PDB file of C-alpha atoms and ligand atoms in Angstrom:
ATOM      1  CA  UNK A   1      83.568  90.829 103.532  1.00 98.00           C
ATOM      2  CA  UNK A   2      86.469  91.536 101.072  1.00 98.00           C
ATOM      3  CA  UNK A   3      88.180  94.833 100.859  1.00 99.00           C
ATOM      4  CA  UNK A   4      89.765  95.633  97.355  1.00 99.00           C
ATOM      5  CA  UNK A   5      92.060  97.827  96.803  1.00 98.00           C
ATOM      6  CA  UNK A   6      93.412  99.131  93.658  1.00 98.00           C
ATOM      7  CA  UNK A   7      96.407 101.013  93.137  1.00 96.00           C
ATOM      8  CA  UNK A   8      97.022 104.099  91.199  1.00 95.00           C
ATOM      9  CA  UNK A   9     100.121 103.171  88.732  1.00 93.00           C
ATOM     10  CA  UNK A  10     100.291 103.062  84.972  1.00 94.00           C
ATOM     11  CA  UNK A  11      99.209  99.597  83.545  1.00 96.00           C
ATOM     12  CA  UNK A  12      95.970  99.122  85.923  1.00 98.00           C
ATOM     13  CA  UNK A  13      92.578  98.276  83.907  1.00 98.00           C
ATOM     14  CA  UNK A  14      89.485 100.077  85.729  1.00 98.00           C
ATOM     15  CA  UNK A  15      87.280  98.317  83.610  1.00 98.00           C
ATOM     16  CA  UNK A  16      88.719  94.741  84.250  1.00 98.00           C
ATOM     17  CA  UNK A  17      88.310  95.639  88.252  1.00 98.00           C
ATOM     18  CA  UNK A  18      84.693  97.143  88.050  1.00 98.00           C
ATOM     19  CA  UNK A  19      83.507  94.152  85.826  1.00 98.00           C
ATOM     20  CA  UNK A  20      84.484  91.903  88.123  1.00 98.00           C
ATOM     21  CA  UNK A  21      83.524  93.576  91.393  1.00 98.00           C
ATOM     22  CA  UNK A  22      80.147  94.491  89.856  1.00 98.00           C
ATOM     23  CA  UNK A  23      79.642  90.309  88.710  1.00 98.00           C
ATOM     24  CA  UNK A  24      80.948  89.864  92.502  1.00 98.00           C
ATOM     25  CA  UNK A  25      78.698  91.937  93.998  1.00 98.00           C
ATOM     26  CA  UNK A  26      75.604  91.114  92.350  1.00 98.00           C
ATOM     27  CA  UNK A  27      75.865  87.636  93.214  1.00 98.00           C
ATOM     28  CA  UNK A  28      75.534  88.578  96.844  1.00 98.00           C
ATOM     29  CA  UNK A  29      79.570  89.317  98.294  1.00 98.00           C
ATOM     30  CA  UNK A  30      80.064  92.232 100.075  1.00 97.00           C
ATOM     31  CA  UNK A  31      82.971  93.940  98.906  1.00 98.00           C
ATOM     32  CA  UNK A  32      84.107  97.570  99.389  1.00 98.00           C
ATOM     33  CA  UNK A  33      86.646  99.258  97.274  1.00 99.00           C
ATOM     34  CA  UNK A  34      89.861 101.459  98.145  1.00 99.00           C
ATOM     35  CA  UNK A  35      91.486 102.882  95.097  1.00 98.00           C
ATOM     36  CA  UNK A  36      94.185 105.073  94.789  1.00 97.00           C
ATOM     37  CA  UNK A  37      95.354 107.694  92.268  1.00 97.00           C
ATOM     38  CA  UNK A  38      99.425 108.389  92.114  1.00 94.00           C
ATOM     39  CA  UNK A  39     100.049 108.239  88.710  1.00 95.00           C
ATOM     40  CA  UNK A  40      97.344 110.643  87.529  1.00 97.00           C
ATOM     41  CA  UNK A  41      98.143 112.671  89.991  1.00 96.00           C
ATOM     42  CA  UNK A  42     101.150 112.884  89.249  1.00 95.00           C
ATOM     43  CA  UNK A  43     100.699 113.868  85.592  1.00 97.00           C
ATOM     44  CA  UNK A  44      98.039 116.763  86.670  1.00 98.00           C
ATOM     45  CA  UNK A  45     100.177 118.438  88.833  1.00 97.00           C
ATOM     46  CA  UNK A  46     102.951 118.282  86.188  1.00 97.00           C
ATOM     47  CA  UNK A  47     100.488 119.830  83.549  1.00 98.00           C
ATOM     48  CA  UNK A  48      99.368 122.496  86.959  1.00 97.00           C
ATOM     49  CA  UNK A  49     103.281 123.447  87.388  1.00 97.00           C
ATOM     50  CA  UNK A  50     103.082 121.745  90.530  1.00 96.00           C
ATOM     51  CA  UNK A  51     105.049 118.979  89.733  1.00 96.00           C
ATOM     52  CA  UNK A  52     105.662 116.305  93.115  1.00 94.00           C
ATOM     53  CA  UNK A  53     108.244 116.245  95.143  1.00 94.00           C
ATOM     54  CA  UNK A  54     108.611 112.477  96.323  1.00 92.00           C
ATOM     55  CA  UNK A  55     111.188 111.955  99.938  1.00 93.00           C
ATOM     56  CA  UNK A  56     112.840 109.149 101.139  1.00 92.00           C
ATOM     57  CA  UNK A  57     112.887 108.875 105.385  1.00 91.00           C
ATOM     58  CA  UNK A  58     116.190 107.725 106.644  1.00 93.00           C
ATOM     59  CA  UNK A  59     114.543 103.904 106.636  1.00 88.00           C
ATOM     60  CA  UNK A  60     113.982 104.049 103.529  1.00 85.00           C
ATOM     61  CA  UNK A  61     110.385 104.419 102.723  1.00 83.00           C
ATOM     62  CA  UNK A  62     109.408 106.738  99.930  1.00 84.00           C
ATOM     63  CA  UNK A  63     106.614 109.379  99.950  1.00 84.00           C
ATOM     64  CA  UNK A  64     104.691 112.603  98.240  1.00 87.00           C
ATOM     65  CA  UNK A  65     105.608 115.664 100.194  1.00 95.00           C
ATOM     66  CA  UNK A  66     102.403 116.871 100.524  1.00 96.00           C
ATOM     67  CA  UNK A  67     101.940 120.991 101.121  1.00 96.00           C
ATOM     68  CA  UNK A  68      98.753 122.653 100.700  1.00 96.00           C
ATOM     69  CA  UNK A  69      98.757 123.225  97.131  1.00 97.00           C
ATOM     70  CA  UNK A  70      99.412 119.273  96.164  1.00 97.00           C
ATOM     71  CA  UNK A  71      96.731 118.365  98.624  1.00 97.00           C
ATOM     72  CA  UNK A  72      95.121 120.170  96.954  1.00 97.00           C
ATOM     73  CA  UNK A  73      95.554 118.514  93.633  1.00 98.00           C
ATOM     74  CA  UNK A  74      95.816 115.395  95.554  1.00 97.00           C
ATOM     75  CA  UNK A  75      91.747 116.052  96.596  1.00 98.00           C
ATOM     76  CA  UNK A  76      90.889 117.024  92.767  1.00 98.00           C
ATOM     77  CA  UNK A  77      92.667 113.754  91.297  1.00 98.00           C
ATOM     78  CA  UNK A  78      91.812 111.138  94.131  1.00 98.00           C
ATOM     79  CA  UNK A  79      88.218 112.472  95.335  1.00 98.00           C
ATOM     80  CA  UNK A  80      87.579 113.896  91.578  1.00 98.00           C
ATOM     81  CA  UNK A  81      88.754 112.107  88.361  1.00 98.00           C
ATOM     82  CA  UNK A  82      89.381 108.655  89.506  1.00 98.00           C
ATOM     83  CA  UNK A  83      86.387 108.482  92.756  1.00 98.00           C
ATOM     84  CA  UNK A  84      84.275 109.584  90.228  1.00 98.00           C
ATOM     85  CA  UNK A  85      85.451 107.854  87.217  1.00 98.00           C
ATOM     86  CA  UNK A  86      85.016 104.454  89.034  1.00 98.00           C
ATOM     87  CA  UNK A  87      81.429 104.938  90.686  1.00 99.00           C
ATOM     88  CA  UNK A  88      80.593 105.700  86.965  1.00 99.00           C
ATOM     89  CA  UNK A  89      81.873 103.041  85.532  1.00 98.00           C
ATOM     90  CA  UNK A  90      79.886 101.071  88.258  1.00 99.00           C
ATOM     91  CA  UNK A  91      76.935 102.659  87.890  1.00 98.00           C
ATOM     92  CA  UNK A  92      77.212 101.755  84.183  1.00 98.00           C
ATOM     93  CA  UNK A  93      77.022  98.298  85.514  1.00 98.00           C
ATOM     94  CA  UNK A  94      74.214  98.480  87.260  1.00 98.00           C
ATOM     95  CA  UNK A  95      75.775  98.780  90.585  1.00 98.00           C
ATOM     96  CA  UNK A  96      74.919 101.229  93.439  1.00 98.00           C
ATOM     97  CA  UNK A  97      78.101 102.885  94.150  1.00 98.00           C
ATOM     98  CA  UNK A  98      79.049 105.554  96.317  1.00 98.00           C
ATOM     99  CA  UNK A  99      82.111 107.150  96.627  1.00 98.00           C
ATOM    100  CA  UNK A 100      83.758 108.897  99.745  1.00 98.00           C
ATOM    101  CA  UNK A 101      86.878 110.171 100.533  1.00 98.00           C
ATOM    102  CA  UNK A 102      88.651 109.222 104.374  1.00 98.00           C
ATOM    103  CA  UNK A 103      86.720 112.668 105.629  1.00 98.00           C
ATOM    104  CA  UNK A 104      83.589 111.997 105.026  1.00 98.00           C
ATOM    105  CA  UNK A 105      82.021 110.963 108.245  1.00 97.00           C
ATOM    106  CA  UNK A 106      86.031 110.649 109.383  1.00 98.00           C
ATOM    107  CA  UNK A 107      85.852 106.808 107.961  1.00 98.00           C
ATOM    108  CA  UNK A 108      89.842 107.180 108.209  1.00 98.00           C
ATOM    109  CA  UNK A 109      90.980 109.308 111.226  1.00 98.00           C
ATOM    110  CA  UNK A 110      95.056 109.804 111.786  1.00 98.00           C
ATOM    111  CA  UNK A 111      97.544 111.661 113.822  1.00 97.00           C
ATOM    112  CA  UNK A 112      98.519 114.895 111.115  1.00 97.00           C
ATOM    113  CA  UNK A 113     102.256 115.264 111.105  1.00 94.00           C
ATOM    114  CA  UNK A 114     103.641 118.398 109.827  1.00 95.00           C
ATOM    115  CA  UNK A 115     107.509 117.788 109.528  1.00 95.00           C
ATOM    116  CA  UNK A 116     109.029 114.997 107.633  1.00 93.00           C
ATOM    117  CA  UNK A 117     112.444 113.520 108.423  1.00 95.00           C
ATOM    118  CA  UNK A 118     113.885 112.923 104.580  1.00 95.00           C
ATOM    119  CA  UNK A 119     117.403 112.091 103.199  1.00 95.00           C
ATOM    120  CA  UNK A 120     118.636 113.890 100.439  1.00 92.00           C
ATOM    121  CA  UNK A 121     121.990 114.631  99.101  1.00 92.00           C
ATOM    122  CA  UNK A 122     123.110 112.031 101.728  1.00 92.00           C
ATOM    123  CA  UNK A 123     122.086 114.866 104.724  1.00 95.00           C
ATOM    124  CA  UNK A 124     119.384 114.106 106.780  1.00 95.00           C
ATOM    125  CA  UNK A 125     117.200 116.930 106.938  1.00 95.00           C
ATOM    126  CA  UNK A 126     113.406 118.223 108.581  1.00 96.00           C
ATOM    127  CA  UNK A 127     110.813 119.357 105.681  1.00 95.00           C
ATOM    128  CA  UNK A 128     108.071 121.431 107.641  1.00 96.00           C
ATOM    129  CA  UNK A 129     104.241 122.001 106.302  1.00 96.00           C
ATOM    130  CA  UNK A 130     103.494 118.361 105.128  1.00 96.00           C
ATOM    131  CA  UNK A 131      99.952 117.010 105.244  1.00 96.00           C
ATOM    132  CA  UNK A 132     100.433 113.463 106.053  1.00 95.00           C
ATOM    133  CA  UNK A 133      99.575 111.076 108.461  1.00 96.00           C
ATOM    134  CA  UNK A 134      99.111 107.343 109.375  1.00 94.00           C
ATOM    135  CA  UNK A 135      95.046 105.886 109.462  1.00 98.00           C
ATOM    136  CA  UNK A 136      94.916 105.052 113.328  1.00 98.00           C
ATOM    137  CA  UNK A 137      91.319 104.521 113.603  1.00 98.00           C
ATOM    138  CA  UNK A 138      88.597 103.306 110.808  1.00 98.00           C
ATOM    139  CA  UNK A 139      85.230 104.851 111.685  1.00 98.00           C
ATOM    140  CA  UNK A 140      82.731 102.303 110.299  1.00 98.00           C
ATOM    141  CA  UNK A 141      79.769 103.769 111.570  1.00 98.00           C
ATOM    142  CA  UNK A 142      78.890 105.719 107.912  1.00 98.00           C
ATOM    143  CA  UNK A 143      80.204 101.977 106.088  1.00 98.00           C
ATOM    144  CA  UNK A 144      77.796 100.364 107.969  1.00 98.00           C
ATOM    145  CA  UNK A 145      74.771 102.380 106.799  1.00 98.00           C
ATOM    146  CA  UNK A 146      75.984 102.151 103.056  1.00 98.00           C
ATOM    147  CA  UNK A 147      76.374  98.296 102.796  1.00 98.00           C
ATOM    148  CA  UNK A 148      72.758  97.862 104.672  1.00 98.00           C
ATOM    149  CA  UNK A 149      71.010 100.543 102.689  1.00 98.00           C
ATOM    150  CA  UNK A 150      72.635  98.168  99.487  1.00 98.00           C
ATOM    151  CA  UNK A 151      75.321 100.663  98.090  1.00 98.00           C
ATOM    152  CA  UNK A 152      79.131 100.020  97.377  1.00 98.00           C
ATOM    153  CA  UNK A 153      81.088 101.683  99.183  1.00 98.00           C
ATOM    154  CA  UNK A 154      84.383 103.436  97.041  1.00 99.00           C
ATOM    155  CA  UNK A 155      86.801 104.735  99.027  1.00 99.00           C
ATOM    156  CA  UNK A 156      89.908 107.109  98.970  1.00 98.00           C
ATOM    157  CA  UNK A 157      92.281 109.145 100.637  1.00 98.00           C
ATOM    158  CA  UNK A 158      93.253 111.810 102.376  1.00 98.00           C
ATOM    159  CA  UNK A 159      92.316 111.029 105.716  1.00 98.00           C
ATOM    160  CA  UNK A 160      91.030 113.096 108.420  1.00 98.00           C
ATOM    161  CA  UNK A 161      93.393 114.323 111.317  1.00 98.00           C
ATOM    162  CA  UNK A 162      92.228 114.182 114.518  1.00 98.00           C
ATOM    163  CA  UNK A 163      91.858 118.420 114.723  1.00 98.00           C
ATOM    164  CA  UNK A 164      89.758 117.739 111.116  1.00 98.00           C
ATOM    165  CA  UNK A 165      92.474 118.606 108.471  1.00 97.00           C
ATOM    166  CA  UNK A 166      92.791 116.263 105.301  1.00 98.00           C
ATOM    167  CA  UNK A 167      95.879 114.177 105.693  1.00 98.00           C
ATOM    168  CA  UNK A 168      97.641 112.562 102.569  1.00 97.00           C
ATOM    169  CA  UNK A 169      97.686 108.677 103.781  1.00 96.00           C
ATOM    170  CA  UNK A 170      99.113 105.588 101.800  1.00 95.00           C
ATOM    171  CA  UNK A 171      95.970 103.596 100.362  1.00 97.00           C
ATOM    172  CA  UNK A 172      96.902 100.400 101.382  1.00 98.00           C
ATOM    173  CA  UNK A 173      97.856 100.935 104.705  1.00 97.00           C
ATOM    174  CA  UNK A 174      94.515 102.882 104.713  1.00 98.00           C
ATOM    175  CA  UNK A 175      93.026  99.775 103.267  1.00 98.00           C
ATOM    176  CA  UNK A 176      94.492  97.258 105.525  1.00 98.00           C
ATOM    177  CA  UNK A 177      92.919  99.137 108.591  1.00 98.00           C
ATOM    178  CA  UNK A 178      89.837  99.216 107.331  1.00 98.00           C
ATOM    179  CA  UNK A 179      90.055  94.931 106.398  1.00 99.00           C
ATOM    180  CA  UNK A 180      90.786  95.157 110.233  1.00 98.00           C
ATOM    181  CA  UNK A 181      87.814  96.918 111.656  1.00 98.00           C
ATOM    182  CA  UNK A 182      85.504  95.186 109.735  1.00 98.00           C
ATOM    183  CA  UNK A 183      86.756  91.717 110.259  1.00 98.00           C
ATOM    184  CA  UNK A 184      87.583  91.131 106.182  1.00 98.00           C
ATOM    185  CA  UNK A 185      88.132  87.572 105.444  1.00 98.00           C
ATOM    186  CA  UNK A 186      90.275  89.084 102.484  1.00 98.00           C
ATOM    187  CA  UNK A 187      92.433  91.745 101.838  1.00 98.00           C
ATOM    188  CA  UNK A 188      93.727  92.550  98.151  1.00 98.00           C
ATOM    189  CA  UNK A 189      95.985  94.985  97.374  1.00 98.00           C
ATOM    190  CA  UNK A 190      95.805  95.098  93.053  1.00 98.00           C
ATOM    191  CA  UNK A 191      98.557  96.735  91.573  1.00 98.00           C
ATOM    192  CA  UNK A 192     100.253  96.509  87.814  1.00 97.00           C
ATOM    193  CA  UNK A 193     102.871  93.777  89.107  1.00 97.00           C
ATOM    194  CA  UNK A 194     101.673  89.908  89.415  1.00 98.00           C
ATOM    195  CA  UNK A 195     102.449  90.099  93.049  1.00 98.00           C
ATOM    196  CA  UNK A 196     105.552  90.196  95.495  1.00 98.00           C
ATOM    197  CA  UNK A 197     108.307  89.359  93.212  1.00 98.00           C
ATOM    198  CA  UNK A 198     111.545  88.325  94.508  1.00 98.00           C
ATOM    199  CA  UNK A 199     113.818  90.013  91.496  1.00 97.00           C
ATOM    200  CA  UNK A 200     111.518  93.170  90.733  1.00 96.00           C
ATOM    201  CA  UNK A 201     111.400  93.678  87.378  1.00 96.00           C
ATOM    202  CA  UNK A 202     111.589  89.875  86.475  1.00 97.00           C
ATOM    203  CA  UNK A 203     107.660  89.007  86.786  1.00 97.00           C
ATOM    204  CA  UNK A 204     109.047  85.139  86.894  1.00 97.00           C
ATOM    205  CA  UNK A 205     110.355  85.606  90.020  1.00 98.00           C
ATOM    206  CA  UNK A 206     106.523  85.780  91.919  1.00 98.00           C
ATOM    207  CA  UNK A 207     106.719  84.842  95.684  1.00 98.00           C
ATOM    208  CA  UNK A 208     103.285  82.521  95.485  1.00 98.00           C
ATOM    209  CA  UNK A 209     102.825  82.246  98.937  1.00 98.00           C
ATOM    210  CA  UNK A 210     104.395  83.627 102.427  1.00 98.00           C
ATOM    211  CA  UNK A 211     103.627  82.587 105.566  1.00 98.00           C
ATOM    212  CA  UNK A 212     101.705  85.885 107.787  1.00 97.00           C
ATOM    213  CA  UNK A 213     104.080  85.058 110.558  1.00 96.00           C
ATOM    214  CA  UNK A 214     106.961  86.040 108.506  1.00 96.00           C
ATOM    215  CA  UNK A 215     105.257  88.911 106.187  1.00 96.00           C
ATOM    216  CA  UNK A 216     107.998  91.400 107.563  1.00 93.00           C
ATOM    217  CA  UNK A 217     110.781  89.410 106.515  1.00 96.00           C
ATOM    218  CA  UNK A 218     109.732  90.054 103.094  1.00 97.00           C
ATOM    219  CA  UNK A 219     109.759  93.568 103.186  1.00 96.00           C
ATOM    220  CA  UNK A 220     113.944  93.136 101.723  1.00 96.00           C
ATOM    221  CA  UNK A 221     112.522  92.054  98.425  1.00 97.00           C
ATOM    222  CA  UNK A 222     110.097  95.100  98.207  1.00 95.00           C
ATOM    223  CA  UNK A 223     111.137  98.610  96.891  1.00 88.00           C
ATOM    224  CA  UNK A 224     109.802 102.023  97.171  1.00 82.00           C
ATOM    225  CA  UNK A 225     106.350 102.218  97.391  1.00 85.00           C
ATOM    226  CA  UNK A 226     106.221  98.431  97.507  1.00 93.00           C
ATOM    227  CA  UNK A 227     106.902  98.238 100.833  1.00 92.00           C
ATOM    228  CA  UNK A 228     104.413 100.092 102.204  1.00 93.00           C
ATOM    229  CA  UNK A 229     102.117  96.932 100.447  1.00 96.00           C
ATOM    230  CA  UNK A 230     104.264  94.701 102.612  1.00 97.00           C
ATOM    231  CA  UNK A 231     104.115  96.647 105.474  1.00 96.00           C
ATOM    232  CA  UNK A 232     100.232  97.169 105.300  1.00 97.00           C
ATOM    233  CA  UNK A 233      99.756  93.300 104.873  1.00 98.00           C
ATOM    234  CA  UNK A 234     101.354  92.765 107.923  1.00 98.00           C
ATOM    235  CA  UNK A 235      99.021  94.795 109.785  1.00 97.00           C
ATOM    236  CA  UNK A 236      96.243  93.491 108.327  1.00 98.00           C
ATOM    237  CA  UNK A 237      97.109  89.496 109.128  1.00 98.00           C
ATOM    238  CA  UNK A 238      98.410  90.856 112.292  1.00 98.00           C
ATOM    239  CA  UNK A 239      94.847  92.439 112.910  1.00 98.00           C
ATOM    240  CA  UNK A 240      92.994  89.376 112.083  1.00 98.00           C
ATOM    241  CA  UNK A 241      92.634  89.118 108.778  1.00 98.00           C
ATOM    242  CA  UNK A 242      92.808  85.662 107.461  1.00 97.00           C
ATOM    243  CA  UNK A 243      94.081  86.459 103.668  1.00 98.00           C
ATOM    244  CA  UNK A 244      96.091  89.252 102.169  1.00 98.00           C
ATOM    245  CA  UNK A 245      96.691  88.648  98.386  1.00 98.00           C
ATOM    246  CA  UNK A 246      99.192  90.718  95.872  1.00 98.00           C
ATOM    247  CA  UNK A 247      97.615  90.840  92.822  1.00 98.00           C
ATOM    248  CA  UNK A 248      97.292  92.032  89.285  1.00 98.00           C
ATOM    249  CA  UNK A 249      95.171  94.451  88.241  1.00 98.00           C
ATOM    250  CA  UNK A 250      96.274  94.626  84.371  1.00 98.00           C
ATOM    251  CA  UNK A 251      93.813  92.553  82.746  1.00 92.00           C
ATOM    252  CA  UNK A 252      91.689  89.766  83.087  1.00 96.00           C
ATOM    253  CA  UNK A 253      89.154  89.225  86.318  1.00 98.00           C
ATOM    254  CA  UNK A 254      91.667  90.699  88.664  1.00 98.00           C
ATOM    255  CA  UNK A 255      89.813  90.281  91.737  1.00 98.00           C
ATOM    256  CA  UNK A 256      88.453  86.436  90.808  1.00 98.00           C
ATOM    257  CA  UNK A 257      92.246  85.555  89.810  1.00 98.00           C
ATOM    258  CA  UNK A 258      93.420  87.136  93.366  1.00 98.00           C
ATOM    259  CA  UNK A 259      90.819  84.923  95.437  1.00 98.00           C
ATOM    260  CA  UNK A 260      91.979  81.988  93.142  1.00 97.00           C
ATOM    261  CA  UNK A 261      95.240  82.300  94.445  1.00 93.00           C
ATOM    262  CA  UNK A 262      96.811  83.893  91.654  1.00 96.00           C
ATOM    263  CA  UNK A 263      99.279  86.452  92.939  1.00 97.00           C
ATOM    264  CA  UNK A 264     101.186  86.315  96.360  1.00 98.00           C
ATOM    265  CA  UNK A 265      98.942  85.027  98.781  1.00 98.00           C
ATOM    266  CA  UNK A 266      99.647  85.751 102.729  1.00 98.00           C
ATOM    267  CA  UNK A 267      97.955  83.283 104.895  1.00 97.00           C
TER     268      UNK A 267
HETATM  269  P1  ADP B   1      99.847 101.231  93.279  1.00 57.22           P
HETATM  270  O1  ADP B   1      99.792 102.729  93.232  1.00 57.22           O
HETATM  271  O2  ADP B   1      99.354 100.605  92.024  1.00 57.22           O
HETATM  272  O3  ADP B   1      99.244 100.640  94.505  1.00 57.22           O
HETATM  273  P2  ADP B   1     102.656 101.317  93.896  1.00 57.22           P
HETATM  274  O4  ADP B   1     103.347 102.098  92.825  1.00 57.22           O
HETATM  275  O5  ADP B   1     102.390 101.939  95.199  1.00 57.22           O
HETATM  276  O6  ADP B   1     101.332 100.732  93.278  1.00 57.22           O
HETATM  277  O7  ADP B   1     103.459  99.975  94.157  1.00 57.22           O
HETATM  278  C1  ADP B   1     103.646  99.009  93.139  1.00 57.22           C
HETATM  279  C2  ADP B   1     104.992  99.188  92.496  1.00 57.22           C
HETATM  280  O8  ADP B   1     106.003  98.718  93.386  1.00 57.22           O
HETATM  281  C3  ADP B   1     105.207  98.375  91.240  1.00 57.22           C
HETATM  282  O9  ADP B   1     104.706  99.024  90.091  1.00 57.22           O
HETATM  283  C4  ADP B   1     106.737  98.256  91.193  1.00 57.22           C
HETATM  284  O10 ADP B   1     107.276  99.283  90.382  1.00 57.22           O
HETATM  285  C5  ADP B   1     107.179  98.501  92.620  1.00 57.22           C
HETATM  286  N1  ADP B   1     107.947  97.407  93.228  1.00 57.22           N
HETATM  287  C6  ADP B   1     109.058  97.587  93.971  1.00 57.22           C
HETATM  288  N2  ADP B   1     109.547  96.414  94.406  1.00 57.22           N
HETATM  289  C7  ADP B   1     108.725  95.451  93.961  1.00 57.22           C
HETATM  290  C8  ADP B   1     108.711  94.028  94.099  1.00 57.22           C
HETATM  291  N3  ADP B   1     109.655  93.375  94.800  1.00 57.22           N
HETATM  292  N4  ADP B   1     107.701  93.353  93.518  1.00 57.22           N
HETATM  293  C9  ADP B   1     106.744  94.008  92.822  1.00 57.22           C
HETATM  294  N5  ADP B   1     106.716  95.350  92.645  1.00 57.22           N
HETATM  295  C10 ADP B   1     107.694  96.077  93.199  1.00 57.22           C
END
């Protein structure tokens, strides 16, 4: 099993991924796809005069604040435009997708947390109302059925809490746990960089390889939302899984160039 997961910024090519998952899949691999959705969502709630509202936590890691109304728009971008947009481009290719969000059938279940510890203006301050959360537990029971029944799985946050309420949760993290529970001999995390690089911007600086004992190590050369990348590939080895690759999801046959060690490979 191989869980993909695509990323959400400006740059990636859909149809580059779904060509090669569909050619993938068709010879016989099981794969299942996470995708995410930031940058579109992004522009929609700009155009919706809800325009995000992105907080850094006093360690440093960046993240939407999420209230009601941008979970909302979240659920309409993410579950909508682009869960939609790639089960029809995969239908297209003769593929049997099917595309769920982390509540249905709770596949991702997380503690909700309400308040959010940010630092702005150099204060540290408490933001109440936010609908986020960490995936804790992958429910794989509705995954299962899917892959035996012959569909392709496409999944997306939010989340479920554990009381039932959609929780905004960061897809690769998301992704990683779900590698985890179902014992993926490959994790990819596709984004619209080569890989890790050591001097982000400068794409010639690509870390090829890192060792999984020393993933979190890395996590200096990784910025913003780049970390979390980091961070969820070191759950993921840590869980089990043999392989977590970087890789580029610009152009090309993203997913055949990751397994073929293009990118930054963790092993
Ligand atoms: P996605 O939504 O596609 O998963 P993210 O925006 O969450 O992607 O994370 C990828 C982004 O991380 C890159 O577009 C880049 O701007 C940023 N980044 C920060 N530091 C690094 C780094 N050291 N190497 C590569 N990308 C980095």
């Amino acid at each position: 099993m191989i869980v993909v997961k695509v990323g959400g910024s400006a740059g990636i090519d859909y149809d580059a991924v779904c060509a090669d998952l569909a050619q993938r899949w068709k010879a016989g691999e099981k794969l299942i796809l996470v995708h995410g959705g930031s940058g579109e969502t992004n522009r929609v709630a700009e155009a919706l005069g809800h325009p995000p509202r992105f907080v850094t936590s006093p360690s440093g890691y960046t993240s939407r604040f999420t209230d009601r109304q941008t979970l909302e728009i979240f659920e309409m971008v993410y579950c909508g435009k682009m869960n939609k947009g790639i089960v029809e481009r995969l239908q297209r290719l003769g593929v049997n997708a099917v595309g769920l969000s982390g509540l249905d059938g709770r596949i991702f279940e997380g503690r909700h947390k309400d308040s959010v510890r940010i630092v702005e203006d150099g204060k540290t301050k408490i933001l109440r109302g936010d609908h986020t959360g960490t995936v804790e537990k992958v429910n794989t029971g509705l995954i299962d059925l899917l892959l035996a029944g012959g569909y392709l799985p496409v999944l997306t946050p939010p989340a479920s809490s554990y009381e039932g309420v959609a929780i905004n949760v960061d897809g690769d993290r998301a992704a990683a746990a779900l590698a985890v529970a179902l014992k993926a001999d490959a994790l990819l995390l596709l984004s619209n960089v080569p890989g890790l690089l050591r001097a982000f911007p400068d794409e010639s600086s690509l870390i090829r390889e890192i060792p999984a004992a020393d993933v979190e190590s890395y996590l200096e050369f990784a910025q913003d939302r780049m970390k979390k990348k980091v961070l969820g590939a070191a759950e993921a080895v840590q869980g089990g899984v043999k392989r977590v690759i970087f890789g580029d999801a610009r152009a090309g046959e993203p997913i055949s160039a990751a397994l073929g060690g293009a990118g930054t490979v963790v092993s």
